Short mmCIF file of C-alpha atoms and ligand atoms in Angstrom, two decimals:
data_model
loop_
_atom_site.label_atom_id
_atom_site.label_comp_id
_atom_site.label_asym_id
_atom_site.label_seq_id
_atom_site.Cartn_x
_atom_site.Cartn_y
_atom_site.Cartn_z
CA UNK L 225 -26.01 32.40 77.35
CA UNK L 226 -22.37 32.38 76.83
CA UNK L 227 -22.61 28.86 75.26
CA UNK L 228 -25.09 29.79 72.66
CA UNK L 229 -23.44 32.65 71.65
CA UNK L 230 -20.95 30.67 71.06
CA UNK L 231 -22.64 28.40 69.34
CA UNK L 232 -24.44 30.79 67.29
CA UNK L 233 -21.28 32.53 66.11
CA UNK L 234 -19.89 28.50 65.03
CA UNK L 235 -22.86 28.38 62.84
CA UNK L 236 -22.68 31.66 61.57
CA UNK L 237 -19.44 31.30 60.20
CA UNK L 238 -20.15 28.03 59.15
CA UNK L 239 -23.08 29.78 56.69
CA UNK L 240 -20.42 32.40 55.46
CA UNK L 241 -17.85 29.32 54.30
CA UNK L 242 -20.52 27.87 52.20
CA UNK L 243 -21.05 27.69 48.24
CA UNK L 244 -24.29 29.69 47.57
CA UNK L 245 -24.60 27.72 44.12
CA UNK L 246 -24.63 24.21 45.41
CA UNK L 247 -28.17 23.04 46.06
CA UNK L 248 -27.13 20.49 49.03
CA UNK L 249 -25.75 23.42 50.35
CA UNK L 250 -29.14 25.45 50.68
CA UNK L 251 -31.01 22.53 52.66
CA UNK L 252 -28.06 23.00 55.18
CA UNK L 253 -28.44 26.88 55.20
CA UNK L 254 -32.16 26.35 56.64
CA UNK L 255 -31.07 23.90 58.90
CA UNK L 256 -28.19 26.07 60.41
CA UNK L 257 -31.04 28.83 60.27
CA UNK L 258 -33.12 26.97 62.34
CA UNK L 259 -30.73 26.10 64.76
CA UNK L 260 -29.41 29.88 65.36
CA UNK L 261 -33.17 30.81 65.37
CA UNK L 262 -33.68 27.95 68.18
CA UNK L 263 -30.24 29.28 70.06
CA UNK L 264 -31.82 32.74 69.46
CA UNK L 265 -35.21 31.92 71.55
CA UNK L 266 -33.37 30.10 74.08
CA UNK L 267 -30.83 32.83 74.41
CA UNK L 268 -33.77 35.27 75.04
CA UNK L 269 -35.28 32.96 78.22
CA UNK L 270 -32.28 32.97 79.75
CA UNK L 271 -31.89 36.43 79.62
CA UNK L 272 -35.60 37.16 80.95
CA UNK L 273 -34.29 34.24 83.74
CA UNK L 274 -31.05 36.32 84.52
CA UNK L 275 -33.85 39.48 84.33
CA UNK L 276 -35.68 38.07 87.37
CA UNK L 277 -32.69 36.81 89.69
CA UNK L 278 -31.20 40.79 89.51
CA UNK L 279 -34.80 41.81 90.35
CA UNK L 280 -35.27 39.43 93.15
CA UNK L 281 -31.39 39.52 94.73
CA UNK L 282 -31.79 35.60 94.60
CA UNK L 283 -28.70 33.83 93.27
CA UNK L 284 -30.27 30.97 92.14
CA UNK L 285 -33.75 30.01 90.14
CA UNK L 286 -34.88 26.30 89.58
CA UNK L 287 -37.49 26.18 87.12
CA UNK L 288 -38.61 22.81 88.36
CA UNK L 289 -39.82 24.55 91.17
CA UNK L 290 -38.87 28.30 91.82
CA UNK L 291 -39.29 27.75 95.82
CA UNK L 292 -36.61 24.96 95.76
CA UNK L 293 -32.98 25.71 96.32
CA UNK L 294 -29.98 23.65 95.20
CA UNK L 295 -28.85 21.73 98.69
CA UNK L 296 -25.85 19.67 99.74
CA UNK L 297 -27.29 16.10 100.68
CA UNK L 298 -25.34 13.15 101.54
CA UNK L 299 -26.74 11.88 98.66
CA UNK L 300 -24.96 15.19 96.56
CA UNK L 301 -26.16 18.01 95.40
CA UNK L 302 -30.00 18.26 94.37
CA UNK L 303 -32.66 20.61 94.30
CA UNK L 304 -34.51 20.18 97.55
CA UNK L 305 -36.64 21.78 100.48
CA UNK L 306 -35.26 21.84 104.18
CA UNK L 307 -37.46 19.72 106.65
CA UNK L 308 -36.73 20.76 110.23
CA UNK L 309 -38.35 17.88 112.82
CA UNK L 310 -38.10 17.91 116.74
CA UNK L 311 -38.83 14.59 118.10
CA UNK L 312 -39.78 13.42 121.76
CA UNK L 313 -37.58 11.51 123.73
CA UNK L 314 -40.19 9.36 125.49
CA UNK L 315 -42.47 7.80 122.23
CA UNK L 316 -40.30 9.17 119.79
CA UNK L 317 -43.54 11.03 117.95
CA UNK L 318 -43.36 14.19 116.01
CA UNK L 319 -43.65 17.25 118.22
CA UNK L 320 -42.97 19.93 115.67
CA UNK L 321 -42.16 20.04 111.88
CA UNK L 322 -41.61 23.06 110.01
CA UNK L 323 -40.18 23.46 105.92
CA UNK L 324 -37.55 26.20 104.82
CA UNK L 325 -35.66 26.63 101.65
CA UNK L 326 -32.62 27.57 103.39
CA UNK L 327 -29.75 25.48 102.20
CA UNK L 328 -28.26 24.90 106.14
CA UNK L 329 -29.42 24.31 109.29
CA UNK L 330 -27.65 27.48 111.21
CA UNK L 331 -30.51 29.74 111.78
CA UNK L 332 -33.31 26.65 112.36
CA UNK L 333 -32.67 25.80 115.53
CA UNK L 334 -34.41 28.27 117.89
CA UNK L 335 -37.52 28.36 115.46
CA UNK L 336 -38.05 24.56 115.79
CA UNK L 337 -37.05 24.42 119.69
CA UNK L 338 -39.65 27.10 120.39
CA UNK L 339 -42.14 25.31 118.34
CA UNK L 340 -41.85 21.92 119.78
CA UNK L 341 -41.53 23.43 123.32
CA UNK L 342 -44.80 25.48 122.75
CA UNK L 343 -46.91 22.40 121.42
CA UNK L 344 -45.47 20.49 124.64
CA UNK L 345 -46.80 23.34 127.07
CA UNK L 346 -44.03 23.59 128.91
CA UNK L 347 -42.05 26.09 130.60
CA UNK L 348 -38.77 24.54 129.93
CA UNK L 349 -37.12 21.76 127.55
CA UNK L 350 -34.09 20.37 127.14
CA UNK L 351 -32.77 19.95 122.97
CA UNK L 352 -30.26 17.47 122.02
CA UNK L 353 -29.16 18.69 118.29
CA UNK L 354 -26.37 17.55 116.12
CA UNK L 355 -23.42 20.69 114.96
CA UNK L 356 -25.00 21.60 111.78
CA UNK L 357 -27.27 23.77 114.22
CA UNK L 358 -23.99 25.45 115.93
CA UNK L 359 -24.93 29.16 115.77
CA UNK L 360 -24.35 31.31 118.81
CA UNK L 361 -26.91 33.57 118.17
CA UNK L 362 -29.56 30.81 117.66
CA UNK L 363 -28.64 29.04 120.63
CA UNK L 364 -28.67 32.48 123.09
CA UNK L 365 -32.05 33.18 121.60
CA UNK L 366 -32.86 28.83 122.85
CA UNK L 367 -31.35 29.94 125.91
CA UNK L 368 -33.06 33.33 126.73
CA UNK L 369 -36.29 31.00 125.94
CA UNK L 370 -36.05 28.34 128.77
CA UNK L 371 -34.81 25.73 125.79
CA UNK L 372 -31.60 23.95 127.49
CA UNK L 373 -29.74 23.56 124.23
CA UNK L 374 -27.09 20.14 123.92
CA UNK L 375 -24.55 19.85 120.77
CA UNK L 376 -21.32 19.20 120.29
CA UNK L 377 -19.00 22.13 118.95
CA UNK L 378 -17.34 21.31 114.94
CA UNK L 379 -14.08 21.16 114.47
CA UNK L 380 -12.25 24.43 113.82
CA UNK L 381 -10.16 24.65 110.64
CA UNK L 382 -5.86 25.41 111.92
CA UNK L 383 -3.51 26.81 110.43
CA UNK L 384 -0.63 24.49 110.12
CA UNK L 385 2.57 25.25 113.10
CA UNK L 386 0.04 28.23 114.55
CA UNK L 387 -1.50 27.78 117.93
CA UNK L 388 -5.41 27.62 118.21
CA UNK L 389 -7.61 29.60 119.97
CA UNK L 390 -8.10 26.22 122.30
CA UNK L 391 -4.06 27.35 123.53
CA UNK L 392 -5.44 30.84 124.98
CA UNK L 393 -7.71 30.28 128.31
CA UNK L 394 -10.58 32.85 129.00
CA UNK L 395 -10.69 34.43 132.28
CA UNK L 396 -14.15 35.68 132.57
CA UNK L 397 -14.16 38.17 135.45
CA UNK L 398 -11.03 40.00 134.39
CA UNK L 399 -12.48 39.68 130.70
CA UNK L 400 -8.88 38.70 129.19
CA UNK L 401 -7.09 35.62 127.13
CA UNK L 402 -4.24 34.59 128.50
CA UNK L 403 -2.09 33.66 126.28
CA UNK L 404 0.94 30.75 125.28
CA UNK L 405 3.55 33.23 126.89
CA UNK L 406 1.73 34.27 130.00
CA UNK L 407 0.64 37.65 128.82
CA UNK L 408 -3.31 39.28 129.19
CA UNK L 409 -5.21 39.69 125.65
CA UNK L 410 -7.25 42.54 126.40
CA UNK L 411 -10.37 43.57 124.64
CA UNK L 412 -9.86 46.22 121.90
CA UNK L 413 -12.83 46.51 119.75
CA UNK L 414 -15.78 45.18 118.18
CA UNK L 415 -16.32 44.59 114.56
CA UNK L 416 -18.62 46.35 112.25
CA UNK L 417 -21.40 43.72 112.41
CA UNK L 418 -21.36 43.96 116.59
CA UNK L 419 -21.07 40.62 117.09
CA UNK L 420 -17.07 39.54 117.36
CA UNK L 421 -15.33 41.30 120.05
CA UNK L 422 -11.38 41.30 119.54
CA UNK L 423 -8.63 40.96 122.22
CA UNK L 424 -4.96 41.44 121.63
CA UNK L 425 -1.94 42.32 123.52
CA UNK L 426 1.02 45.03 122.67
CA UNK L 427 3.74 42.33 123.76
CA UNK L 428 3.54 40.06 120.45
CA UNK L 429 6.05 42.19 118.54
CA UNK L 430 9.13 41.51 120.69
CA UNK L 431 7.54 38.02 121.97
CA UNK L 432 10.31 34.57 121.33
CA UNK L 433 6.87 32.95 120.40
CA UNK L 434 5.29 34.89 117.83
CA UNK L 435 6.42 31.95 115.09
CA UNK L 436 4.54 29.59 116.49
CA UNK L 437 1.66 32.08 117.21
CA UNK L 438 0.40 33.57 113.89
CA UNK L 439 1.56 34.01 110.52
CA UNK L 440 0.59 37.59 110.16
CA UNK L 441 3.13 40.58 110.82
CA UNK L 442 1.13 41.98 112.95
CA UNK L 443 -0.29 41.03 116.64
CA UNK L 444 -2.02 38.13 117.13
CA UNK L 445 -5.79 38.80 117.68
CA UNK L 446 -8.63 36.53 119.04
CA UNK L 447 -12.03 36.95 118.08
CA UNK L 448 -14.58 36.18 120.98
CA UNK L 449 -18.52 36.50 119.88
CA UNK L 450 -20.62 38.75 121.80
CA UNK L 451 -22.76 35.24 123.27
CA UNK L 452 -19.67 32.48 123.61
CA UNK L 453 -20.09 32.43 127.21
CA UNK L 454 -23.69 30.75 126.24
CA UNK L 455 -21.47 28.50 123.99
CA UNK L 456 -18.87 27.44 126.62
CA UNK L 457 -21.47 27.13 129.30
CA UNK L 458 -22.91 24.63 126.52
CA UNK L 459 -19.60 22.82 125.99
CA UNK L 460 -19.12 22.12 130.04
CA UNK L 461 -22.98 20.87 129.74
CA UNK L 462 -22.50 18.35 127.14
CA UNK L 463 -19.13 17.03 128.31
CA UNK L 464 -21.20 15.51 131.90
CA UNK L 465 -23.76 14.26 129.24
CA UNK L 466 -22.58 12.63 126.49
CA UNK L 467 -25.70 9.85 127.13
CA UNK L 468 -27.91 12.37 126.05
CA UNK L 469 -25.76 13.29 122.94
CA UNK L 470 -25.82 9.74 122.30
CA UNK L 471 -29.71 9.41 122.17
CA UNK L 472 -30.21 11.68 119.44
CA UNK L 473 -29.52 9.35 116.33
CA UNK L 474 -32.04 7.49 117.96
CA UNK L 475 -34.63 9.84 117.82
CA UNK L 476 -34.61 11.86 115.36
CA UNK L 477 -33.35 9.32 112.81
CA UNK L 478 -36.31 7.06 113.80
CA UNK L 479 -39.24 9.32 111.78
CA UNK L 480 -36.24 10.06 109.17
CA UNK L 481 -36.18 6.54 108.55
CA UNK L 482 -39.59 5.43 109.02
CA UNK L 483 -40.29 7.83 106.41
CA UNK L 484 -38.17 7.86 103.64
CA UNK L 485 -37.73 3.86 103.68
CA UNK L 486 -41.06 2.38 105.40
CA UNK L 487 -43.03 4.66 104.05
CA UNK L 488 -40.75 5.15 100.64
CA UNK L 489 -41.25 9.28 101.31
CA UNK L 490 -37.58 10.35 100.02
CA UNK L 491 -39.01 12.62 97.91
CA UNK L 492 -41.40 15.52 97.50
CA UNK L 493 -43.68 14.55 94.91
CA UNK L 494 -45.30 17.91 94.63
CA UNK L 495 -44.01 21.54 94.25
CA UNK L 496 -44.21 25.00 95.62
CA UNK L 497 -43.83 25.46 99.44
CA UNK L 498 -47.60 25.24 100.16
CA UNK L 499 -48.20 22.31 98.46
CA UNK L 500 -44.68 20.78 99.31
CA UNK L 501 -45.66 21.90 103.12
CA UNK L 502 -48.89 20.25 103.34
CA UNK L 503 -47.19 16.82 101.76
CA UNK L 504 -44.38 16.82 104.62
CA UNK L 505 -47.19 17.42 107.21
CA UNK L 506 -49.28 14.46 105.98
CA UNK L 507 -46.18 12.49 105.99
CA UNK L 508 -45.28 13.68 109.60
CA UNK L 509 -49.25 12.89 110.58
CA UNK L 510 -49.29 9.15 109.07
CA UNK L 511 -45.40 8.45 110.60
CA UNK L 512 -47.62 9.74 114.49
CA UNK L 513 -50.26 7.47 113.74
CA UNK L 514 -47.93 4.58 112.74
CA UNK L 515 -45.78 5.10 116.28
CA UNK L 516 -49.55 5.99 117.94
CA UNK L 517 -50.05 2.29 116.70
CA UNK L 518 -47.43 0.43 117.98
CA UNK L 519 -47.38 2.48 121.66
CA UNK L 520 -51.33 1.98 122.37
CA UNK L 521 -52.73 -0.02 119.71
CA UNK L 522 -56.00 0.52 118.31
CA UNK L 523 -58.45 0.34 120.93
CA UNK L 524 -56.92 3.08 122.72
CA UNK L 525 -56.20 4.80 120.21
CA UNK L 526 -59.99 5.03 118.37
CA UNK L 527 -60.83 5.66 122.15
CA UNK L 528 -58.42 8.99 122.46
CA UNK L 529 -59.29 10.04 119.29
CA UNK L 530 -63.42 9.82 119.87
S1 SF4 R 11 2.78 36.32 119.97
FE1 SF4 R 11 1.57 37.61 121.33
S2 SF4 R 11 -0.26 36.40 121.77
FE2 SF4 R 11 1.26 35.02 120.89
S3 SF4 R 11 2.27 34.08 122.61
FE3 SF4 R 11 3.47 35.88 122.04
S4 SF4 R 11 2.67 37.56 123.25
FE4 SF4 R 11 1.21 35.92 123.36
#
């Protein structure tokens, strides 16, 4: 909007510049007139656009396809759906697919577990993820649910010359951080959202290490969330397992693959979620038939399915 404005005020001083008596001139008075008219109408959709996204909170419309969000990729940023997939580890066929227009992964994980573990009928299942699914809450819920979650923890961002939260050790029955100079953090509160609890000591002030601790005049506080206990009991897990860590490129990259380059599926060719849904589950049905294929062969497999 701001760009045709602008445009619209270029033009319109453009028209007051000109020589009303020159007849060249006039056939460039209509054009400009049609332009501004143009800029005018354009102007107006875009307002009626902006309209809609204060009406529905949404930050974002595509007008491709107004159930499509703009996504991160490795490939950049596009316009996209998010396809969540849970493979099994023994024929490597699809056990559960589901499509969101969420532009992450960090609520997905528990929704897709449960899915896949329900289809298996089982009472328990182990789930090997990689850390875009790293949400405590999501995998509490996985573990409250019999679903024994495995993923590596991402990096945490430093600050430069200040010790990490990796430097204070969590004693767990006295409920404390001990920290660089020997002294108990002690829980103090909990923040407005109830899910970080914060621990701190009274010593900081007059403490020789408070430099190297935090850059802040105050104390130095560490935030622990209300379910890390499910998240450390997670990290000891996957440190006596990194096989298992290992196997999931293997597995879930295998339909990926298969799909977007065998099958030459690397892009929705229809739009709206139901339409876009029923597309990914085709492609999810064909990619079990092709692995169906190659595990039993046909025989068997015209046999199972009669
Ligand atoms: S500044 Fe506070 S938290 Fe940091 S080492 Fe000193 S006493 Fe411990």
């Amino acid at each position: 909007m701001q760009k045709a404005d602008k445009r619209i005020d270029e033009y319109l001083k453009q028209l007051d510049r000109g020589d009303t008596e020159d007849e060249a001139w006039q056939e460039t008075v209509e054009a400009l007139n049609k332009k501004i008219e143009k800029l005018r109408e354009m102007r107006e959709e875009y307002k009626e656009t902006e309209q809609k996204l204060d009406k529905s909170g949404e930050k974002q419309l595509s007008v491709t396809d107004p159930d499509a969000r703009l996504m991160k990729t490795e490939q950049g940023t596009h316009v996209c759906y998010n396809v969540q997939m849970a493979v099994d580890s023994k024929h490597k066929m699809i056990v559960a697919m589901e499509l969101t227009n969420e532009g992450n992964d960090l609520n997905q994980l528990s929704s897709i577990a449960g899915e896949a573990k329900e289809e298996l009928g089982v009472e328990e299942i182990e789930v090997v993820t990689d850390m875009g699914y790293y949400d405590c809450d999501q995998v509490k819920e996985c573990d409250d649910n019999g679903i024994t979650v495995y993923m590596d923890k991402p990096a945490v961002k430093v600050i430069d010359g200040v010790y990490s939260k990796e430097r204070f050790k969590y004693n767990v029955e006295k409920d404390v951080y001990l920290c660089p100079a020997g002294e108990d953090l002690r829980y103090r509160t909990t923040d407005k959202q109830k899910s970080m609890k914060m621990y701190k000591t009274d010593s900081c002030e007059s403490c020789g290490l408070k430099t190297h601790c935090t850059s802040g005049e105050g104390a130095r506080v560490i935030k622990r969330h209300i379910h890390e206990g499910v998240m450390e009991e997670m990290a000891t897990r996957v440190k006596g397992s990194r096989e298992k860590l290992k196997l999931r490129a293997g597995l879930v990259e295998h339909p990926w693959g298969t799909m977007k380059r065998t099958l030459d599926q690397g892009y929705f060719l229809l739009r709206g979620t139901e339409k876009v849904e029923v597309e990914m589950r085709l492609n999810g049905l064909i990619y079990n038939l092709k692995r169906a294929l190659s595990i039993v062969g046909v025989p068997k497999l015209i046999e199972a399915l009669a």
